Coordinates of C-alpha atoms and ligand atoms in Angstrom, one line a residue:
M41 CA -5.7 -11.3 5.1
S42 CA -8.2 -8.5 5.1
N43 CA -7.7 -5.7 2.6
I44 CA -9.8 -3.2 4.5
N45 CA -8.0 -1.2 7.1
F46 CA -9.8 -1.2 10.4
S47 CA -7.1 0.6 12.3
H48 CA -9.2 3.8 12.1
K49 CA -12.0 2.0 14.1
Y50 CA -13.7 5.3 14.7
K51 CA -13.6 6.5 11.2
D52 CA -16.5 5.7 8.8
K53 CA -15.1 5.5 5.3
I54 CA -15.6 5.6 1.6
V55 CA -13.9 2.9 -0.3
V56 CA -12.5 3.4 -3.8
L57 CA -12.3 0.2 -5.8
D58 CA -9.2 0.3 -8.0
F59 CA -9.7 -1.0 -11.5
G60 CA -6.3 0.4 -12.5
G61 CA -7.3 3.8 -13.6
Q62 CA -4.7 6.6 -13.8
Y63 CA -6.8 8.7 -11.4
S64 CA -7.6 6.2 -8.7
H65 CA -5.4 7.8 -6.1
L66 CA -6.7 11.2 -7.1
I67 CA -10.2 10.1 -6.3
V68 CA -9.1 9.0 -2.8
R69 CA -7.3 12.3 -2.2
R70 CA -10.2 14.4 -3.4
C71 CA -12.6 12.7 -1.0
R72 CA -10.1 13.1 1.9
E73 CA -9.7 16.8 1.0
L74 CA -13.5 17.1 1.2
G75 CA -13.2 15.7 4.7
V76 CA -14.1 12.0 4.5
Y77 CA -11.7 9.2 5.3
T78 CA -11.2 7.2 2.1
E79 CA -9.2 4.1 1.2
L80 CA -8.2 2.5 -2.0
L81 CA -8.9 -1.3 -2.3
P82 CA -8.2 -3.8 -5.1
Y83 CA -11.1 -4.5 -7.4
D84 CA -11.2 -8.2 -6.4
T85 CA -11.7 -7.5 -2.7
Q86 CA -14.0 -10.2 -1.3
I87 CA -17.7 -9.4 -0.9
D88 CA -17.6 -10.6 2.7
E89 CA -15.1 -7.8 3.5
F90 CA -17.6 -5.3 2.2
K91 CA -20.4 -6.8 4.1
R92 CA -18.4 -6.7 7.4
G93 CA -17.6 -3.0 6.7
I94 CA -21.1 -2.1 5.8
E95 CA -22.6 -3.8 8.8
R96 CA -20.5 -1.9 11.3
E97 CA -22.1 0.6 13.6
E98 CA -22.0 4.3 12.5
G99 CA -18.8 5.9 13.7
C100 CA -17.0 2.5 14.0
G101 CA -15.3 2.2 10.6
K102 CA -18.5 1.7 8.7
I103 CA -18.3 1.7 4.9
K104 CA -20.7 4.5 3.8
G105 CA -20.2 4.4 0.1
I106 CA -18.1 2.8 -2.7
I107 CA -16.6 4.5 -5.7
F108 CA -15.6 2.4 -8.8
S109 CA -12.5 3.9 -10.4
G110 CA -11.7 4.2 -14.1
S111 CA -9.5 1.7 -16.0
P112 CA -7.5 1.5 -19.2
F113 CA -9.6 -1.7 -20.1
S114 CA -12.9 -2.2 -21.9
V115 CA -15.4 -4.2 -20.0
H116 CA -15.5 -6.7 -22.9
E117 CA -11.8 -7.6 -22.8
S118 CA -11.2 -11.0 -21.3
S119 CA -8.5 -9.7 -19.0
S120 CA -10.5 -6.7 -17.8
P121 CA -10.9 -6.3 -14.1
H122 CA -14.4 -7.1 -12.9
C123 CA -15.6 -7.0 -9.2
D124 CA -18.2 -9.3 -7.7
S125 CA -21.5 -8.1 -9.1
A126 CA -23.1 -8.8 -5.7
I127 CA -21.6 -5.5 -4.5
L128 CA -24.5 -3.8 -6.4
D129 CA -26.9 -5.6 -4.1
L130 CA -25.3 -4.5 -0.8
N131 CA -27.7 -1.5 -0.5
V132 CA -24.8 0.9 -0.1
P133 CA -24.4 4.0 -2.3
I134 CA -22.1 3.5 -5.3
L135 CA -20.6 5.9 -7.8
G136 CA -19.0 4.5 -10.9
I137 CA -16.6 6.8 -12.7
C138 CA -15.7 6.2 -16.4
Y139 CA -14.9 2.5 -16.7
G140 CA -16.6 2.1 -13.2
A141 CA -19.8 3.5 -14.7
Q142 CA -19.5 1.2 -17.8
L143 CA -19.0 -1.8 -15.5
I144 CA -22.1 -1.0 -13.5
A145 CA -24.1 -0.7 -16.7
Y146 CA -22.6 -4.0 -18.0
M147 CA -23.3 -5.8 -14.7
K148 CA -26.9 -4.5 -14.8
G149 CA -27.4 -6.0 -18.2
G150 CA -26.9 -2.8 -20.2
I151 CA -25.1 -2.5 -23.5
V152 CA -21.6 -1.0 -23.5
G153 CA -20.3 -0.5 -27.0
E154 CA -17.4 1.0 -28.8
G155 CA -18.1 4.7 -29.1
R156 CA -18.3 6.3 -32.6
K157 CA -15.5 8.5 -31.5
A158 CA -13.3 8.3 -28.4
E159 CA -13.8 11.3 -26.2
F160 CA -10.6 12.7 -24.6
G161 CA -10.6 16.1 -23.0
R162 CA -13.3 18.6 -22.5
A163 CA -16.9 17.9 -23.2
E164 CA -20.2 19.6 -22.4
L165 CA -22.5 17.7 -20.1
F166 CA -26.2 18.5 -20.4
F167 CA -28.5 17.6 -17.6
K168 CA -31.6 15.6 -18.4
R169 CA -33.3 15.7 -15.1
D170 CA -32.8 16.8 -11.5
S171 CA -30.4 14.7 -9.5
E172 CA -28.8 15.0 -6.0
L173 CA -25.5 14.4 -7.8
F174 CA -25.8 17.6 -9.8
D175 CA -27.3 19.8 -7.1
W176 CA -25.2 23.0 -6.9
S177 CA -26.9 24.5 -3.9
G178 CA -25.5 24.4 -0.4
S179 CA -21.9 23.9 0.7
S180 CA -19.0 22.3 -1.1
G181 CA -17.6 20.9 2.1
E182 CA -15.6 23.9 3.3
N183 CA -17.6 24.2 6.5
E184 CA -16.6 22.0 9.4
N185 CA -20.2 21.2 10.3
D186 CA -21.4 20.3 6.8
T187 CA -23.5 17.2 6.9
A188 CA -26.1 15.7 4.6
S189 CA -29.0 17.3 6.4
K190 CA -27.7 20.8 5.8
S191 CA -27.9 20.5 2.0
K192 CA -31.5 19.3 1.9
N193 CA -34.4 21.4 0.7
K194 CA -32.1 23.7 -1.4
S195 CA -33.2 24.8 -4.9
K196 CA -31.7 22.8 -7.8
S197 CA -29.3 24.5 -10.1
K198 CA -30.6 26.4 -13.1
S199 CA -27.6 25.8 -15.2
K200 CA -28.3 23.5 -18.2
S201 CA -24.7 22.2 -18.7
I202 CA -21.2 22.0 -17.3
D203 CA -17.8 21.3 -18.8
V204 CA -16.5 17.9 -17.8
W205 CA -13.3 16.0 -18.5
M206 CA -13.7 12.8 -20.5
S207 CA -11.2 10.0 -21.3
H208 CA -12.9 7.0 -22.8
G209 CA -13.4 4.9 -25.9
D210 CA -16.4 2.8 -25.0
V211 CA -19.9 4.3 -24.3
I212 CA -23.0 3.0 -22.5
E213 CA -25.6 2.5 -25.3
R214 CA -28.5 1.2 -23.4
L215 CA -29.3 0.7 -19.7
D216 CA -32.8 -0.4 -18.8
G217 CA -33.9 0.4 -15.3
A218 CA -31.8 3.5 -15.1
D219 CA -32.7 7.2 -15.2
I220 CA -30.4 9.2 -17.5
I221 CA -29.4 12.3 -15.7
G222 CA -26.7 13.7 -18.1
Y223 CA -25.6 13.3 -21.7
T224 CA -22.9 14.7 -24.0
R225 CA -22.8 14.9 -27.8
N226 CA -21.0 11.6 -28.0
S227 CA -22.4 9.8 -24.9
L228 CA -26.1 9.7 -24.7
I229 CA -25.8 8.0 -21.3
A230 CA -23.0 10.1 -19.7
A231 CA -24.6 10.1 -16.2
F232 CA -27.2 7.8 -14.8
R233 CA -28.9 6.6 -11.7
I234 CA -30.1 3.0 -11.3
R235 CA -33.8 3.5 -10.5
T236 CA -34.9 3.0 -6.8
S237 CA -31.3 2.7 -5.7
N238 CA -28.4 4.9 -4.8
I239 CA -26.2 3.6 -7.6
F240 CA -24.8 6.3 -9.9
G241 CA -22.5 6.3 -12.9
V242 CA -20.7 9.1 -14.6
Q243 CA -18.8 8.7 -17.8
F244 CA -16.6 11.7 -17.0
H245 CA -14.0 12.3 -14.3
P246 CA -15.3 14.5 -11.4
E247 CA -12.0 14.1 -9.6
V248 CA -9.9 16.1 -12.1
Q249 CA -9.6 19.8 -11.9
H250 CA -10.8 20.3 -15.5
T251 CA -14.3 19.1 -14.6
E252 CA -16.4 22.1 -13.6
K253 CA -18.0 21.6 -10.2
G254 CA -16.2 18.2 -9.9
D255 CA -15.6 18.7 -6.2
K256 CA -19.2 19.6 -5.6
I257 CA -20.3 16.4 -7.5
L258 CA -18.1 14.3 -5.2
W259 CA -19.3 16.4 -2.2
N260 CA -22.9 15.6 -3.1
F261 CA -22.0 11.9 -3.3
L262 CA -20.2 11.9 0.1
Y263 CA -22.5 14.0 2.2
T264 CA -25.9 14.0 0.5
I265 CA -26.0 10.5 -0.9
C266 CA -23.8 8.5 1.5
G267 CA -24.6 10.7 4.5
C268 CA -21.0 10.9 5.6
E269 CA -19.8 12.9 8.6
R270 CA -16.8 15.2 8.1
N271 CA -14.2 13.0 9.9
W272 CA -10.9 13.7 8.2
T273 CA -9.1 16.8 9.2
V274 CA -5.5 17.4 10.1
E275 CA -6.4 18.5 13.6
S276 CA -8.5 15.3 14.3
F277 CA -5.8 13.1 12.8
V278 CA -3.1 14.5 15.0
K279 CA -5.3 14.3 18.1
E280 CA -6.5 10.8 17.5
K281 CA -3.0 9.5 16.4
I282 CA -1.4 10.8 19.6
E283 CA -4.0 9.0 21.6
E284 CA -3.6 5.8 19.5
I285 CA 0.2 5.9 20.0
K286 CA -0.2 6.4 23.7
R287 CA -2.5 3.4 23.9
E288 CA -0.4 1.2 21.7
V289 CA 3.0 1.9 23.4
G290 CA 1.5 1.8 26.9
S291 CA 2.8 3.5 30.0
D292 CA 6.3 2.1 29.9
G293 CA 6.9 1.1 26.3
R294 CA 10.0 2.4 24.5
V295 CA 10.3 3.3 20.9
V296 CA 13.2 3.7 18.5
C297 CA 12.9 5.6 15.2
G298 CA 15.3 6.0 12.3
L299 CA 15.5 9.6 11.5
S300 CA 16.6 10.5 8.0
G301 CA 15.9 14.3 8.1
G302 CA 13.2 13.9 5.5
I303 CA 9.6 15.0 6.1
D304 CA 8.2 11.5 6.7
S305 CA 10.6 10.3 9.4
S306 CA 10.7 13.7 11.0
T307 CA 6.9 13.9 11.2
T308 CA 6.8 10.3 12.6
A309 CA 9.3 11.2 15.2
L310 CA 7.5 14.4 16.2
L311 CA 4.1 12.7 16.5
I312 CA 5.6 9.9 18.7
N313 CA 7.5 12.4 20.8
K314 CA 4.2 14.3 21.4
A315 CA 2.7 11.1 22.6
I316 CA 5.5 9.5 24.8
A317 CA 8.1 12.3 25.1
D318 CA 11.6 10.9 26.0
R319 CA 10.6 7.2 25.8
L320 CA 11.4 7.8 22.1
T321 CA 15.0 7.6 20.9
C322 CA 15.8 8.6 17.3
I323 CA 18.8 7.2 15.5
F324 CA 20.3 9.4 12.8
I325 CA 22.8 7.7 10.6
D326 CA 25.0 9.9 8.4
T327 CA 25.4 7.5 5.4
G328 CA 27.5 10.1 3.5
L329 CA 24.6 10.1 1.0
L330 CA 22.9 13.2 2.5
R331 CA 22.3 16.6 0.9
R332 CA 24.5 19.6 1.8
G333 CA 23.8 20.9 5.3
E334 CA 21.3 18.1 6.1
K335 CA 23.2 16.6 9.0
E336 CA 23.5 20.0 10.7
S337 CA 19.9 20.8 10.1
V338 CA 18.6 17.5 11.6
I339 CA 20.7 17.8 14.7
K340 CA 19.8 21.4 15.3
T341 CA 16.0 20.8 14.8
F342 CA 15.6 17.6 16.8
E343 CA 18.2 17.9 19.5
E344 CA 18.2 21.6 20.0
N345 CA 14.7 22.8 19.1
F346 CA 12.5 19.8 20.0
K347 CA 14.9 18.5 22.7
M348 CA 14.5 14.9 21.5
K349 CA 16.8 12.0 22.4
L350 CA 19.0 11.6 19.3
V351 CA 21.8 9.1 18.7
F352 CA 24.1 10.3 15.9
V353 CA 26.1 7.7 13.9
D354 CA 28.8 8.8 11.5
A355 CA 28.9 5.9 9.0
K356 CA 30.2 7.7 5.9
E357 CA 33.2 5.5 5.5
R358 CA 31.3 2.3 6.0
F359 CA 28.7 3.1 3.3
L360 CA 31.2 4.2 0.8
A361 CA 33.3 1.0 1.3
G362 CA 30.1 -1.1 1.0
L363 CA 29.2 0.6 -2.2
Q364 CA 32.6 0.2 -3.8
G365 CA 32.4 -1.6 -7.2
V366 CA 28.5 -1.8 -7.0
E367 CA 27.0 -0.5 -10.2
D368 CA 23.5 -1.8 -10.5
A369 CA 20.8 0.4 -9.0
E370 CA 18.9 -2.4 -7.2
A371 CA 22.2 -3.8 -5.9
K372 CA 23.1 -0.4 -4.5
R373 CA 19.8 -0.3 -2.8
R374 CA 20.3 -3.7 -1.3
V375 CA 23.8 -2.7 0.1
I376 CA 22.4 0.5 1.6
G377 CA 19.4 -1.3 3.0
R378 CA 21.6 -4.0 4.5
L379 CA 24.1 -1.6 6.1
F380 CA 21.4 0.5 7.4
I381 CA 19.8 -2.4 9.1
E382 CA 23.1 -3.7 10.5
L383 CA 23.9 -0.3 12.0
F384 CA 20.5 0.4 13.2
E385 CA 20.4 -3.0 14.8
S386 CA 23.7 -2.5 16.7
E387 CA 22.7 1.0 17.8
T388 CA 19.3 -0.2 19.0
K389 CA 20.9 -3.0 21.0
K390 CA 23.0 -0.4 22.8
L391 CA 19.8 1.3 24.0
G392 CA 18.7 -1.5 26.3
K393 CA 15.0 -2.3 26.5
V394 CA 13.2 -1.2 23.3
D395 CA 9.7 -2.5 22.3
F396 CA 8.7 -0.6 19.2
L397 CA 10.2 0.5 15.9
A398 CA 8.7 3.6 14.3
Q399 CA 8.9 4.1 10.6
G400 CA 7.8 7.0 8.4
T401 CA 6.1 4.7 5.8
I402 CA 3.4 6.6 3.9
Y403 CA 0.6 5.4 1.7
P404 CA 2.3 5.5 -1.7
D405 CA 5.4 3.6 -0.2
R406 CA 3.1 0.7 0.7
I407 CA 1.4 0.7 -2.6
E408 CA 4.5 1.0 -4.7
S409 CA 6.4 -1.6 -2.7
A410 CA 3.8 -4.3 -2.3
G411 CA 0.8 -3.4 -4.4
A412 CA -1.2 -3.3 -1.2
G413 CA -4.5 -1.7 -1.5
S414 CA -4.6 -1.3 -5.2
M415 CA -4.2 -3.1 -8.5
K416 CA -1.2 -5.3 -8.0
T417 CA 1.3 -2.6 -9.0
A418 CA 4.6 -4.0 -10.3
L419 CA 7.5 -3.5 -8.0
I420 CA 9.4 -0.6 -9.6
K421 CA 12.1 0.1 -7.1
S422 CA 12.6 -1.5 -3.7
H423 CA 12.1 1.2 -1.1
H424 CA 14.3 0.2 1.8
N425 CA 12.2 1.7 4.5
V426 CA 9.7 -1.1 4.1
G427 CA 12.0 -3.9 5.2
A428 CA 12.4 -6.8 7.5
L429 CA 13.9 -4.7 10.3
P430 CA 11.2 -5.2 12.9
E431 CA 11.2 -9.0 12.8
Q432 CA 15.0 -9.1 13.0
L433 CA 15.0 -6.9 16.1
G434 CA 11.9 -8.5 17.6
L435 CA 10.2 -5.1 17.7
T436 CA 6.6 -4.2 17.0
L437 CA 6.2 -1.8 14.1
I438 CA 4.5 1.6 14.4
E439 CA 3.8 3.5 11.2
P440 CA 1.6 6.4 12.2
L441 CA 1.6 7.9 8.7
K442 CA 0.9 4.8 6.7
D443 CA -2.5 6.0 5.5
L444 CA -1.3 9.5 4.5
Y445 CA -0.3 11.0 1.2
K446 CA 2.7 13.3 1.1
D447 CA 0.6 16.5 1.1
E448 CA -1.3 15.2 4.1
V449 CA 2.0 14.5 5.9
R450 CA 3.1 18.1 5.3
K451 CA -0.2 19.4 6.8
V452 CA 0.3 17.2 9.8
A453 CA 3.9 18.4 10.2
K454 CA 2.8 22.0 10.1
E455 CA 0.2 21.3 12.7
L456 CA 3.0 19.8 14.9
G457 CA 5.1 23.0 14.5
M458 CA 7.8 21.6 12.1
P459 CA 10.2 24.3 11.0
S460 CA 9.6 25.5 7.5
K461 CA 13.1 24.4 6.3
I462 CA 12.1 20.7 6.8
L463 CA 8.4 21.3 6.1
N464 CA 9.0 22.7 2.6
Q465 CA 11.9 20.7 1.5
H466 CA 11.5 18.3 -1.4
P467 CA 11.1 14.6 -0.8
F468 CA 14.4 12.8 -0.7
P469 CA 14.8 9.0 -1.4
G470 CA 15.8 6.5 1.3
P471 CA 19.1 5.6 -0.5
G472 CA 19.9 9.3 -0.6
L473 CA 22.3 10.6 -3.2
A474 CA 23.0 7.0 -4.3
A475 CA 19.7 7.2 -6.2
R476 CA 21.2 10.1 -8.1
V477 CA 24.6 8.7 -8.8
I478 CA 24.5 6.5 -11.8
G479 CA 26.8 3.5 -11.7
E480 CA 29.3 3.1 -8.9
V481 CA 29.0 5.5 -6.0
T482 CA 32.4 7.2 -5.5
D483 CA 33.5 10.1 -3.3
D484 CA 34.1 12.3 -6.4
K485 CA 30.7 11.6 -8.0
L486 CA 29.0 12.2 -4.6
R487 CA 30.8 15.5 -4.3
I488 CA 29.6 16.6 -7.8
C489 CA 26.0 15.3 -7.2
R490 CA 25.8 17.1 -3.8
G491 CA 27.4 20.4 -5.0
A492 CA 25.3 20.5 -8.2
S493 CA 22.1 19.6 -6.4
H494 CA 22.7 22.4 -3.9
I495 CA 23.0 24.8 -6.8
V496 CA 19.8 23.5 -8.5
E497 CA 17.9 24.0 -5.2
D498 CA 19.5 27.4 -4.6
E499 CA 18.7 28.8 -8.0
L500 CA 15.1 27.5 -7.8
K501 CA 14.7 29.2 -4.4
S502 CA 16.0 32.5 -5.6
S503 CA 13.9 32.4 -8.7
G504 CA 10.7 31.5 -6.8
W505 CA 10.4 28.0 -8.4
Y506 CA 11.4 25.8 -5.5
D507 CA 8.0 25.7 -3.8
K508 CA 6.2 25.2 -7.2
V509 CA 7.9 21.9 -8.1
W510 CA 7.9 18.5 -6.5
Q511 CA 11.6 17.6 -6.7
A512 CA 14.7 19.2 -8.1
F513 CA 18.2 17.8 -8.1
A514 CA 21.3 16.9 -10.1
V515 CA 22.3 13.5 -11.4
V516 CA 25.8 12.4 -12.3
G517 CA 27.1 9.2 -13.9
D518 CA 30.3 8.1 -15.6
D519 CA 29.7 9.9 -18.9
V520 CA 32.2 12.5 -19.8
A521 CA 32.3 15.2 -22.4
T522 CA 34.9 17.6 -23.7
G523 CA 35.0 21.2 -22.5
V524 CA 37.3 24.2 -22.7
L525 CA 38.7 25.7 -19.6
G526 CA 40.6 28.9 -20.4
D527 CA 42.4 28.0 -23.6
A528 CA 42.7 24.3 -22.8
R529 CA 40.5 21.5 -23.7
S530 CA 39.5 19.3 -20.8
V531 CA 37.3 16.3 -20.2
G532 CA 34.8 16.4 -17.4
R533 CA 31.6 14.8 -16.2
I534 CA 28.1 15.4 -17.6
V535 CA 25.6 16.6 -14.9
T536 CA 21.9 16.1 -15.7
V537 CA 19.4 18.5 -13.9
R538 CA 16.0 16.9 -13.1
V539 CA 13.1 19.1 -12.0
V540 CA 9.7 17.5 -11.9
G541 CA 6.2 18.5 -10.9
S542 CA 3.9 15.9 -9.3
N543 CA 1.0 15.6 -6.8
D544 CA 2.0 12.3 -5.3
A545 CA 5.1 10.9 -7.1
M546 CA 3.0 8.3 -8.8
T547 CA 3.2 10.3 -12.0
A548 CA 5.3 13.3 -12.7
D549 CA 6.1 15.8 -15.5
F550 CA 9.3 17.5 -16.2
V551 CA 9.0 21.2 -15.4
K552 CA 9.2 23.7 -18.2
L553 CA 11.7 26.0 -16.4
P554 CA 12.5 29.3 -18.1
Y555 CA 15.7 29.3 -20.1
T556 CA 17.1 32.0 -17.9
V557 CA 16.8 29.8 -14.8
L558 CA 18.3 26.9 -16.6
E559 CA 21.1 29.1 -17.8
S560 CA 22.0 30.3 -14.3
I561 CA 22.0 26.7 -13.0
S562 CA 24.2 25.5 -15.8
K563 CA 26.6 28.4 -15.5
R564 CA 27.0 28.0 -11.7
I565 CA 27.4 24.2 -11.9
T566 CA 30.2 24.4 -14.5
N567 CA 31.9 27.3 -12.7
E568 CA 31.5 26.1 -9.1
V569 CA 31.6 22.3 -9.2
K570 CA 35.0 21.2 -10.2
G571 CA 35.2 18.6 -13.0
V572 CA 31.9 19.3 -14.7
T573 CA 32.0 20.3 -18.4
W574 CA 28.4 19.7 -19.6
V575 CA 25.0 20.3 -18.0
T576 CA 21.9 18.7 -19.5
Y577 CA 18.2 18.9 -18.6
A578 CA 16.0 15.7 -18.2
I579 CA 12.9 16.2 -20.3
S580 CA 11.1 12.8 -19.8
S581 CA 8.1 12.4 -17.6
K582 CA 7.0 9.5 -15.3
P583 CA 5.9 7.2 -16.9
P584 CA 7.9 6.1 -18.8
S585 CA 10.8 7.4 -16.7
T586 CA 10.9 7.3 -12.9
I587 CA 11.7 10.4 -10.9
E588 CA 15.1 9.2 -9.6
P589 CA 17.5 7.7 -12.2
C590 CA 18.4 4.7 -10.1
Ligands
XMP951 P1 10.6 7.1 -8.4 O1 12.1 7.3 -8.7 O2 10.3 5.7 -8.2 O3 10.4 7.9 -7.1 O4 9.7 7.7 -9.5 C1 9.1 8.2 -6.6 C2 9.3 8.9 -5.3 O5 9.9 8.1 -4.3 C3 11.2 8.6 -3.9 N1 12.0 7.4 -3.8 C4 12.3 6.8 -2.7 N2 11.9 7.0 -1.4 N3 13.1 5.1 -0.7 C5 12.3 6.2 -0.4 O6 12.0 6.4 0.8 C6 13.5 4.8 -1.9 O7 14.2 3.8 -2.1 C7 13.1 5.7 -3.0 N4 13.3 5.7 -4.3 C8 12.6 6.7 -4.8 C9 11.6 9.5 -5.0 O8 12.5 10.5 -4.5 C10 10.3 10.1 -5.5 O9 9.8 11.1 -4.6

């Protein structure tokens, strides 16, 4: 099966080869933010796939450039990821970043050695000669009409150095046939260009915010060196997707969509509704695992505001019964997934003729679930929205958001007129509150989790923190602790508050909330949620933790 996605047949693209670096996704996102459609591919993608992509006509999915990502490995380790060295002979511009630069040097016969001192953090990069990569003149991609031609003939920068972000142990010691274009105190070949080619390497990370002019360096690669057109904007995505859905579904096709109330399924439904109007039916299942007020908000938004066809199923009892006695996190996910599929199946059958199933799968779901498109990421949690549903129902799958990151989904939703309540709400996992109830899911633990989570969100909103964090919620398990209520000692549940910051949920940090905010949250939870005696704050990041506890 081909790794390269040719679904955007009209989109020329940049490919990021993933050698397992922590910033691989960030490189993709930065390039997209700069206006060029970019995909992440595994480092061992076959050379023929690249050839096919490069040989395409301009404007028809042509690969215009390749970026090699970083990696935690050294090129000398036997298990280190190496790509086919023939990629360097494809006559397509290449930019190696960190390990990617070392790999290019290694494949070109250079010497990569252990550095005298590992370089982590800020370093000063000095320029050795003029290079298109370090040309600060012209645009940085803000302008809709920026193309390569516009940035030509501009004067080169006069600055002698910039601050860059380094994270490496090995260094390139020798590279014959290359021009050194930048160096630092510890890396004498910190940026190079293979002579008479468009192959560049930089030891630092232009994709991280700490690198001064990092965006401009990537812009120069995309527009000046690769000659990309600006082809990735929210407006163009929405317009083209609606046309694509119309073509795919045809003039009489019918689509069913599972609506959860989250941003992904809501945006999927809205996009499809714009394309085929009432030939879309949404099924909204109340699993009893929803947040406070969520059911009402979904019904109001989609049925009343957008006038969409909505089937509402109250399945609270069924889910709670199915989860009785199930303690293991993955087992809970399997039960929820199975029940969801069963209900969805029976409701869909009631609709008569249906041809397509729409799902709000997004790019990180695909990558976390299957390792598709990247290093073969280990399956961490099964995300039940990527299931066997379509085959079982004999329906064709439509996933209009499958190439988008979360922040891109939000931009699309805004463009489609999504109300801010849904637009700005935090991501919510498919298994709902069951992902936040440790051990068996019971009515009482759900009540505590829902009530306490509502307080966490409420306090963050009133203190101005809600929009600054990625997710914020409460977790409850079976642990109890002693408290005093009035004069009496009482035993109650421990609630853990989890508030994380993230860009894409692949990594996350716990948020250093002010003590005053934590104090109000704690006070309100112990006062307002019956049966809670202790409130704790989760202070571990992802990795090693995940965002959700189960
Ligand atoms: P973890 O807990 O794996 O979560 O760090 C990463 C992001 O994914 C969400 N999440 C899920 N989303 N189905 C989903 O659709 C799931 O089963 C699921 N589990 C976790 C989680 O809320 C976070 O944003």
